[in-house]
PDB file of C-alpha atoms in Angstrom:
ATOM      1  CA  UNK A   1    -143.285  66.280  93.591  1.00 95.00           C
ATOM      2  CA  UNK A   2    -139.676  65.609  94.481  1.00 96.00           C
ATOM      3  CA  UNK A   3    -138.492  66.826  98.048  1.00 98.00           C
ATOM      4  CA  UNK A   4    -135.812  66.317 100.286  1.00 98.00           C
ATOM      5  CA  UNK A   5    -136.051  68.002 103.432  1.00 98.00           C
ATOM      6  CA  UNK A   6    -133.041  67.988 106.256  1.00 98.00           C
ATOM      7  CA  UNK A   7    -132.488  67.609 109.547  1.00 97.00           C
ATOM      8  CA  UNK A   8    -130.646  67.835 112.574  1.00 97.00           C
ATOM      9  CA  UNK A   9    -128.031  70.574 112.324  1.00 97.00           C
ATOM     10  CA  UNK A  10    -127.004  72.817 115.227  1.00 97.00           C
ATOM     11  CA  UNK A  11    -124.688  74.415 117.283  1.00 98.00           C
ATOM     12  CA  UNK A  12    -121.759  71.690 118.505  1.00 98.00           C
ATOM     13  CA  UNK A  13    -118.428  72.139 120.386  1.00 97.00           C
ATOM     14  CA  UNK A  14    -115.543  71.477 118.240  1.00 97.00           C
ATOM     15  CA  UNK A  15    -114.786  67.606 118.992  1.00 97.00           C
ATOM     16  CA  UNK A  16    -118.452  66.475 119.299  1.00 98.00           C
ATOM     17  CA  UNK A  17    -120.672  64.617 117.046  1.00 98.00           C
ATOM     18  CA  UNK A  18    -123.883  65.190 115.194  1.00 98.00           C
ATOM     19  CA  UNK A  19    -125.889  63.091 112.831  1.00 98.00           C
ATOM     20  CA  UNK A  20    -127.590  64.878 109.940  1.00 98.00           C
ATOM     21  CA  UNK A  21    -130.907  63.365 108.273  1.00 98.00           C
ATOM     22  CA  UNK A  22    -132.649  63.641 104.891  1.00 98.00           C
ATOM     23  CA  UNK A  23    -136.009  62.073 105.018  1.00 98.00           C
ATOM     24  CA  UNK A  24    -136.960  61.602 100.692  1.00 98.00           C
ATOM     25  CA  UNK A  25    -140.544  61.972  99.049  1.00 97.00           C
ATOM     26  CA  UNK A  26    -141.516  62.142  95.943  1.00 97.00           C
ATOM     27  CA  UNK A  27    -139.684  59.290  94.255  1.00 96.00           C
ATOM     28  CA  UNK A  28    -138.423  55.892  94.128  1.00 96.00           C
ATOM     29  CA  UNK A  29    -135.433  56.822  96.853  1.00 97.00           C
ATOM     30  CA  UNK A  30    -134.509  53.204  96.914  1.00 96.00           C
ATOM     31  CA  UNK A  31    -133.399  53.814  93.381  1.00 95.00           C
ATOM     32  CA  UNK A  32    -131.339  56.585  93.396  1.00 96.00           C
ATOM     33  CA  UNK A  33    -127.656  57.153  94.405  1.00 96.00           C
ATOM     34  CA  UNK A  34    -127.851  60.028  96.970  1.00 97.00           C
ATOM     35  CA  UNK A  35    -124.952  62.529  98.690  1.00 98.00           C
ATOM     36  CA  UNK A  36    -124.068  65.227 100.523  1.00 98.00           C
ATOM     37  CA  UNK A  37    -122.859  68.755  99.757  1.00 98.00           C
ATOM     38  CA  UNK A  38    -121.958  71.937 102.081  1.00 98.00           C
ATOM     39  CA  UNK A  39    -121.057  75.243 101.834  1.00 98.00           C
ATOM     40  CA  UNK A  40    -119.242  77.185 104.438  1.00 98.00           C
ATOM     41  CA  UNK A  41    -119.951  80.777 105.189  1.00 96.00           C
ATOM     42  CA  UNK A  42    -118.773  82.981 101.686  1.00 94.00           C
ATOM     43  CA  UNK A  43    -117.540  79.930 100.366  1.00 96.00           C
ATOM     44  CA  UNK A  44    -118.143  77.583  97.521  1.00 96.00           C
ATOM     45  CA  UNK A  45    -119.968  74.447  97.110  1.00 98.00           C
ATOM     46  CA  UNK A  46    -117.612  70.947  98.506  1.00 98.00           C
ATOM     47  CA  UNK A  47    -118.855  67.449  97.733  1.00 98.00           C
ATOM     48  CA  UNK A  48    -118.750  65.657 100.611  1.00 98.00           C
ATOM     49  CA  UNK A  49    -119.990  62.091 100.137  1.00 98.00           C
ATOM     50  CA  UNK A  50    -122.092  59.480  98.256  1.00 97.00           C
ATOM     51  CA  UNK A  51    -124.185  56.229  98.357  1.00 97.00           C
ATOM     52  CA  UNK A  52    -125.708  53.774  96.064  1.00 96.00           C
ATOM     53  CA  UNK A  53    -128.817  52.307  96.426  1.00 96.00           C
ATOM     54  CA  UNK A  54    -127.797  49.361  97.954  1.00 96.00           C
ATOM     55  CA  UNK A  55    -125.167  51.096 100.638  1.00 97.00           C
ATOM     56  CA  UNK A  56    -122.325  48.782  98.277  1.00 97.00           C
ATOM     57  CA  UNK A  57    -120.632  51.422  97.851  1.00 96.00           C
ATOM     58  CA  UNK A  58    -119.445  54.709 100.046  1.00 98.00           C
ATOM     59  CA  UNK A  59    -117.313  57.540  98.935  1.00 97.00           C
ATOM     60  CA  UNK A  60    -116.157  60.630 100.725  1.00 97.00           C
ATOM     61  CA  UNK A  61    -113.696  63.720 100.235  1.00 97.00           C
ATOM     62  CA  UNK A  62    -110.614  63.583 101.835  1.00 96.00           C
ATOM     63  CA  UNK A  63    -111.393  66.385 104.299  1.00 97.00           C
ATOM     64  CA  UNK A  64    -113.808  64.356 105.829  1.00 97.00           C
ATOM     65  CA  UNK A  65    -112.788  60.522 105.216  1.00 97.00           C
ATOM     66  CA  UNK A  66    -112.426  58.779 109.046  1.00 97.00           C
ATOM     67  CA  UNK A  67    -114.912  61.503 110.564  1.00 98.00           C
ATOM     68  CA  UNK A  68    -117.950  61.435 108.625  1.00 98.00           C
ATOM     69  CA  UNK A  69    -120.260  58.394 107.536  1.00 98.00           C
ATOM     70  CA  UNK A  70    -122.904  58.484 105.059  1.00 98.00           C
ATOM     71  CA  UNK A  71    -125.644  55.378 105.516  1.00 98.00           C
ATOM     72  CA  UNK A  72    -129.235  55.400 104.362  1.00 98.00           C
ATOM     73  CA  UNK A  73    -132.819  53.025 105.361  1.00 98.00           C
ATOM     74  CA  UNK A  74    -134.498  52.541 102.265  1.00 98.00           C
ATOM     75  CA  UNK A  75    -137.573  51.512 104.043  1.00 98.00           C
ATOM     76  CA  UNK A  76    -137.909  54.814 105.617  1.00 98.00           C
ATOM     77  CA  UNK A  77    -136.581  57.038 102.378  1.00 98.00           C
ATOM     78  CA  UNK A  78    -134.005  58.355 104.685  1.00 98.00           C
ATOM     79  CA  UNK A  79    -130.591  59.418 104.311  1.00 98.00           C
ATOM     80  CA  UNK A  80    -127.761  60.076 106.992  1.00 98.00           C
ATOM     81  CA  UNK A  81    -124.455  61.733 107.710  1.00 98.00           C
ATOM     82  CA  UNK A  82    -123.170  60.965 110.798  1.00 98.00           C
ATOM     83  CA  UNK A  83    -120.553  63.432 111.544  1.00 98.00           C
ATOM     84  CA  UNK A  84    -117.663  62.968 114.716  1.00 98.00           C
ATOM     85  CA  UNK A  85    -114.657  64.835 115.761  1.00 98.00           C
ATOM     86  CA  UNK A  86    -116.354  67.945 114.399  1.00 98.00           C
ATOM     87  CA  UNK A  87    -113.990  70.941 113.885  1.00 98.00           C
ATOM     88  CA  UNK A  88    -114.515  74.617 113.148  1.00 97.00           C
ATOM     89  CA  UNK A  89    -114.074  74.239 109.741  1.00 97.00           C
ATOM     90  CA  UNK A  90    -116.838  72.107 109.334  1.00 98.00           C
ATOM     91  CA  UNK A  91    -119.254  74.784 110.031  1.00 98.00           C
ATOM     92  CA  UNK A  92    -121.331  75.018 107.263  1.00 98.00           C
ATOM     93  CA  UNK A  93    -125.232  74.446 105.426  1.00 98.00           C
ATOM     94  CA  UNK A  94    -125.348  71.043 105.168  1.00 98.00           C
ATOM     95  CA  UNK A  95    -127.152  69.664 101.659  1.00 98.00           C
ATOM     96  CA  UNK A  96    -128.640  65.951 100.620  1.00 98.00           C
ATOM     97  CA  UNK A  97    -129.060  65.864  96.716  1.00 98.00           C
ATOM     98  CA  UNK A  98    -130.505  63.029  94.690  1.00 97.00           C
ATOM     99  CA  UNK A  99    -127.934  62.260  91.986  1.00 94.00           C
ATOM    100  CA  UNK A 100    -129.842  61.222  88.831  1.00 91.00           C
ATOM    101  CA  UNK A 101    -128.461  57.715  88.559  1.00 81.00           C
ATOM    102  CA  UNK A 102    -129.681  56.272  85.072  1.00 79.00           C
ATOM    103  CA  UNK A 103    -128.579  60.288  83.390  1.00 83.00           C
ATOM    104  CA  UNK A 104    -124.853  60.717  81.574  1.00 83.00           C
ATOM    105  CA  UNK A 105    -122.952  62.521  83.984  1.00 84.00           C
ATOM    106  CA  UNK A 106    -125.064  61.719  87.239  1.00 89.00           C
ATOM    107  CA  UNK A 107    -125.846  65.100  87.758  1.00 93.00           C
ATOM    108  CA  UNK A 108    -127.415  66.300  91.318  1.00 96.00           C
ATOM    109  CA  UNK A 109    -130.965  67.114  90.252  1.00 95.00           C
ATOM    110  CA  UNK A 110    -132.840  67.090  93.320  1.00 97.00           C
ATOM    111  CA  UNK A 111    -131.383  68.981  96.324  1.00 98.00           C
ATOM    112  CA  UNK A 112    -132.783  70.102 100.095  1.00 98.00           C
ATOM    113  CA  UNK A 113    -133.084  72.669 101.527  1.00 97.00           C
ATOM    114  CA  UNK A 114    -129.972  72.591 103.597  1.00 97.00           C
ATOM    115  CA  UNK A 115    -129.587  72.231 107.464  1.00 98.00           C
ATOM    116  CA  UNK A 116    -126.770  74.636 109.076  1.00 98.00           C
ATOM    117  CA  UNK A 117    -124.207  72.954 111.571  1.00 98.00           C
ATOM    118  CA  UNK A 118    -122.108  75.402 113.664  1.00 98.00           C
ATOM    119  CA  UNK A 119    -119.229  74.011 115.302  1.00 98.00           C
ATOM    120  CA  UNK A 120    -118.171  76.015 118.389  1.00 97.00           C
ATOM    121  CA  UNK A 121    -117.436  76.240 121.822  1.00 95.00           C
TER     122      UNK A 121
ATOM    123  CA  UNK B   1    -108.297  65.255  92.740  1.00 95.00           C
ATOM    124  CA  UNK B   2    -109.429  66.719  89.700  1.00 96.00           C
ATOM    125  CA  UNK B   3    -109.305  70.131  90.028  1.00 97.00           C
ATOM    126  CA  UNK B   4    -112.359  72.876  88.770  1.00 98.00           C
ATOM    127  CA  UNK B   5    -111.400  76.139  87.842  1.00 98.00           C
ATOM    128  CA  UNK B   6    -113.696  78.768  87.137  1.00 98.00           C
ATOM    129  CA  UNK B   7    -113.016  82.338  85.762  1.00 97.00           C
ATOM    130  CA  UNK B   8    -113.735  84.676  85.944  1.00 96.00           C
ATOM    131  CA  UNK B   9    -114.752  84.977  89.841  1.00 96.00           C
ATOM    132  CA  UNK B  10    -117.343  87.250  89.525  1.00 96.00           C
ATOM    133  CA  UNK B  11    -118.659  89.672  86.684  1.00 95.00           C
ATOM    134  CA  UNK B  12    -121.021  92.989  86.311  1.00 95.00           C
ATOM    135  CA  UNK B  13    -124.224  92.751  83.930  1.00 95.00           C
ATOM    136  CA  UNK B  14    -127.142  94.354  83.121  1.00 95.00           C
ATOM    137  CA  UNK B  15    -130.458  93.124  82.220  1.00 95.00           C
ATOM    138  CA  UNK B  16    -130.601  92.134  78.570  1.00 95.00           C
ATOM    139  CA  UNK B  17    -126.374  91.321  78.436  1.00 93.00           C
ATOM    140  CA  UNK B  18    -125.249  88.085  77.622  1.00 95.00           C
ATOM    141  CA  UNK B  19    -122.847  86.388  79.670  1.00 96.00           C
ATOM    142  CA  UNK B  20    -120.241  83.556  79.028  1.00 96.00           C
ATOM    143  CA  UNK B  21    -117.982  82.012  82.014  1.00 92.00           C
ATOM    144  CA  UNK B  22    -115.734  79.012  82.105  1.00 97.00           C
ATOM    145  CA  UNK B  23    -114.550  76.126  84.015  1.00 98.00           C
ATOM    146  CA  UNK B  24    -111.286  74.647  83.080  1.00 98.00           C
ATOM    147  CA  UNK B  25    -110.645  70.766  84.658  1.00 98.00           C
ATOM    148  CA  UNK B  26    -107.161  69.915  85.679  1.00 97.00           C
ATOM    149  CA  UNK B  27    -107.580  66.747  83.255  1.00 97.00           C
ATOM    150  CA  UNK B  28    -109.584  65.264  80.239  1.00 97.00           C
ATOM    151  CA  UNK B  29    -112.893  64.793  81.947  1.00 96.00           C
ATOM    152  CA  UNK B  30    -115.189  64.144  78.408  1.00 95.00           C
ATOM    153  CA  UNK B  31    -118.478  65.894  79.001  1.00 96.00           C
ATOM    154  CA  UNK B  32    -118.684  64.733  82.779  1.00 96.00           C
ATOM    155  CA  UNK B  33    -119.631  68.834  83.789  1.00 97.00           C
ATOM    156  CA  UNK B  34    -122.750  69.585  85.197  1.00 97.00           C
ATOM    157  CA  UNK B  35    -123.584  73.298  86.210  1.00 98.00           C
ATOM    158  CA  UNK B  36    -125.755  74.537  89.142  1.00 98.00           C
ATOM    159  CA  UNK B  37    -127.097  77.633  90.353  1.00 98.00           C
ATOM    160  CA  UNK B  38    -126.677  79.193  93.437  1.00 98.00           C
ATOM    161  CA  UNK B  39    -128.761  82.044  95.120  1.00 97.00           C
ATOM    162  CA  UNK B  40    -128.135  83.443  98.950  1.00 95.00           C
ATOM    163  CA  UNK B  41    -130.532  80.804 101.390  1.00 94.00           C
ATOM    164  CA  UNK B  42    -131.890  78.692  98.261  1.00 96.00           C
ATOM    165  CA  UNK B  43    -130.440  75.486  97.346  1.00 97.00           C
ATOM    166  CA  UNK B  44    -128.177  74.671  94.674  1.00 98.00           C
ATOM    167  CA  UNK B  45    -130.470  74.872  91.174  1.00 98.00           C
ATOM    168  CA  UNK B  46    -129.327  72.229  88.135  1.00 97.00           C
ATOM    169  CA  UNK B  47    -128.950  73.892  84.986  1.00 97.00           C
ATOM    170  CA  UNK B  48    -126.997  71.898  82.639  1.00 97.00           C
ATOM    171  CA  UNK B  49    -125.763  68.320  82.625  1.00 96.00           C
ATOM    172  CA  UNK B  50    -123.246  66.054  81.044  1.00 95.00           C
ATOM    173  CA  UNK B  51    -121.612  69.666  79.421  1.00 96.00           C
ATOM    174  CA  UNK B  52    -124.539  70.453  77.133  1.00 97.00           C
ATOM    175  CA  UNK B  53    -127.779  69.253  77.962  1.00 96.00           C
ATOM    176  CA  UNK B  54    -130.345  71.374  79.480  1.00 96.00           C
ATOM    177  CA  UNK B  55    -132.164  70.400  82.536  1.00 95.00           C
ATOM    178  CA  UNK B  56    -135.797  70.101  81.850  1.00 94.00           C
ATOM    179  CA  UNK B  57    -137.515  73.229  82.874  1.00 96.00           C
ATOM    180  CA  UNK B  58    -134.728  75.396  82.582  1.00 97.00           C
ATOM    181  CA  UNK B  59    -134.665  78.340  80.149  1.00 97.00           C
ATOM    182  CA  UNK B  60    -133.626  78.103  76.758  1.00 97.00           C
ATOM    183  CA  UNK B  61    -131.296  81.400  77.431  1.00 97.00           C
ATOM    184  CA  UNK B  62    -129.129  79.009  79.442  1.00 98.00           C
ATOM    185  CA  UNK B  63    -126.636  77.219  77.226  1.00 98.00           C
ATOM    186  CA  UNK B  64    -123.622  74.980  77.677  1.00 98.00           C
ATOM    187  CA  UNK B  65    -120.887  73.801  75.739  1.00 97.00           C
ATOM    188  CA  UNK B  66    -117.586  72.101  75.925  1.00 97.00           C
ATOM    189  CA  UNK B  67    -115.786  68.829  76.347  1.00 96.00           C
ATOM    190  CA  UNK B  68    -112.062  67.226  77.842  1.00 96.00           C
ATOM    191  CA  UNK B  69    -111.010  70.148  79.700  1.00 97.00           C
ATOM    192  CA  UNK B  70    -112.573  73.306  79.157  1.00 98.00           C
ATOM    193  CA  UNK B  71    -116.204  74.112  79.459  1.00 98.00           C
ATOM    194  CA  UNK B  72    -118.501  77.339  78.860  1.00 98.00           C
ATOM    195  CA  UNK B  73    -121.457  78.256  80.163  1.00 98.00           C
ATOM    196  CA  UNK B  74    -123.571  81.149  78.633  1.00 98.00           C
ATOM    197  CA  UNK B  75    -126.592  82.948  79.489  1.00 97.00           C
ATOM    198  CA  UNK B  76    -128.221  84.729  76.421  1.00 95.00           C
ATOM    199  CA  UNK B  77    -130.220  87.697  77.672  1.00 93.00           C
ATOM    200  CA  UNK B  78    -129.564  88.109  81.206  1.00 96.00           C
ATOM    201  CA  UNK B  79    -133.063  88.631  83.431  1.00 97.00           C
ATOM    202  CA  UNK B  80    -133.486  90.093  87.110  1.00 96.00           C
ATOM    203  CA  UNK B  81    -133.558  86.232  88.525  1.00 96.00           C
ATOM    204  CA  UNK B  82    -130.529  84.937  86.580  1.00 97.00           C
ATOM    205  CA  UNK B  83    -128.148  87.161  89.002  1.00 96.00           C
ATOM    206  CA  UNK B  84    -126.908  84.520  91.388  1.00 97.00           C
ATOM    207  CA  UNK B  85    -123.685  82.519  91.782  1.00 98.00           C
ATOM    208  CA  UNK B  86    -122.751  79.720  89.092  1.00 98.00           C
ATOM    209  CA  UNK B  87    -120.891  76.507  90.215  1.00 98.00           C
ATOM    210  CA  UNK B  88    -119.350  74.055  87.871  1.00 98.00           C
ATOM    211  CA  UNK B  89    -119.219  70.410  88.766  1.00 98.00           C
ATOM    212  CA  UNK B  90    -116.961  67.082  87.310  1.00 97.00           C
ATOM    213  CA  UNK B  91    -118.297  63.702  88.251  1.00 95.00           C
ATOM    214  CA  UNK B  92    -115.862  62.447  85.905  1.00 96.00           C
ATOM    215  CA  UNK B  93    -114.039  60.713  89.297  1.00 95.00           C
ATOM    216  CA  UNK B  94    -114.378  60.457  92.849  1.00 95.00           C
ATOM    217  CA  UNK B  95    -113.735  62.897  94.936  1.00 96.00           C
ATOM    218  CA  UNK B  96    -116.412  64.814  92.924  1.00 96.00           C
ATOM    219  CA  UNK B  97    -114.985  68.373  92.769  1.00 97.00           C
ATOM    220  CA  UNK B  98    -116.581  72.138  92.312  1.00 98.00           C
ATOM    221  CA  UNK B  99    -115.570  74.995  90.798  1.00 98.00           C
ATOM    222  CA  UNK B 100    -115.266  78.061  93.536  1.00 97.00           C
ATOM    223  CA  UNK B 101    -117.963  79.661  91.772  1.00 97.00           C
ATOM    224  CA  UNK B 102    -118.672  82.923  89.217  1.00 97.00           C
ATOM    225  CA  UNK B 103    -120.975  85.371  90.725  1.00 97.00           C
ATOM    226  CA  UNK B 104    -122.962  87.450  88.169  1.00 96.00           C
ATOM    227  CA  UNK B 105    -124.132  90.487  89.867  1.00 94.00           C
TER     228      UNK B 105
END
């Protein structure tokens, strides 16, 4: 069975840093293209970043670009986000999804459970 | 950025109804739509991919259609478990963008 269970969200003053894990099981992680979604409190879904399965190649929306950075250890199936210079608005659930690499449209088939990161002083 | 727009934001069913909602991209995206479901404390559920395709597992009541720039999705039927939030999705280019959502309640 697929799973991909988060990690490490919390309460954080606005300016500070936290670093989000997704530990994958399941499947062949090294294989698969992986990301990160969020949702904010009675708001929609935002795409945040992805990864291939070599780390070649990074992408990330613009509301996050030069703050957050998405990285990944194959050998331990795990996933990261490591998130600086926090703000308010960044106060959200938190989600890794497996993007099904090989499948028209790469569409996010897998997802955790979500961790919640409040940013606040 | 290529912009999803969904309408409408939210609707009012009843069991049995069928339900259509749609996603309009702010460019020719081909079939790059993929459309999730989203309950309260759950994660994000894949329904549909690449505009039409049904994710394995899903119902048969959950259909999608579309291509370039607008896209349907319809639920035939509507059951207890189907009322939930529905998310479009274009992976067309990066930034990969979502709709803001239709909530069927």
């Amino acid at each position: 069975e697929v799973q991909l269970v988060e990690s490490g969200g919390g309460l954080v003053k606005p300016g500070g840093s936290l670093r989000l894990s997704c530990i994958g099981s399941g499947f062949a992680f090294s294989s698969f293209n992986m990301h990160w979604v969020r949702q904010a409190p009675g708001k929609g879904l935002e795409w945040l970043s992805s990864i291939d399965e070599s780390s070649s190649y990074l992408y990330y929306a613009g509301s996050v670009e030069g703050r957050f950075t998405i990285s990944r250890d194959n050998a331990k199936n795990a996933l990261f986000l490591q998130m600086n210079s926090l703000r308010a608005e960044d106060t959200a659930v938190y989600f890794c999804a497996r993007d099904a690499t090989t499948v028209t449209a790469e569409p996010l088939d897998y997802w955790g459970q979500g961790t919640l990161v409040t940013v606040s002083s | 950025d290529i912009q999803m727009t969904q309408s409408p934001s939210s609707l009012s069913a009843s069991v049995g109804n069928s339900v259509s909602f749609t996603c309009r991209a702010s460019q020719s995206i081909s079939k790059y739509v993929n459309w999730y479901q989203k309950k309260p404390g759950t994660a994000p559920k894949l329904l549909i991919y690449a505009a039409t395709t049904l994710q394995s597992g899903v119902p048969s009541r959950f259909s999608g259609s579309g291509a370039g720039t607008d896209f349907t999705l319809t639920i035939r039927s509507l059951h207890p478990e189907d009322f939930a939030t529905y998310y479009c999705q274009q992976s067309f280019s990066i930034p990969w963008t979502f709709g803001q959502g239709t909530k069927v309640e």
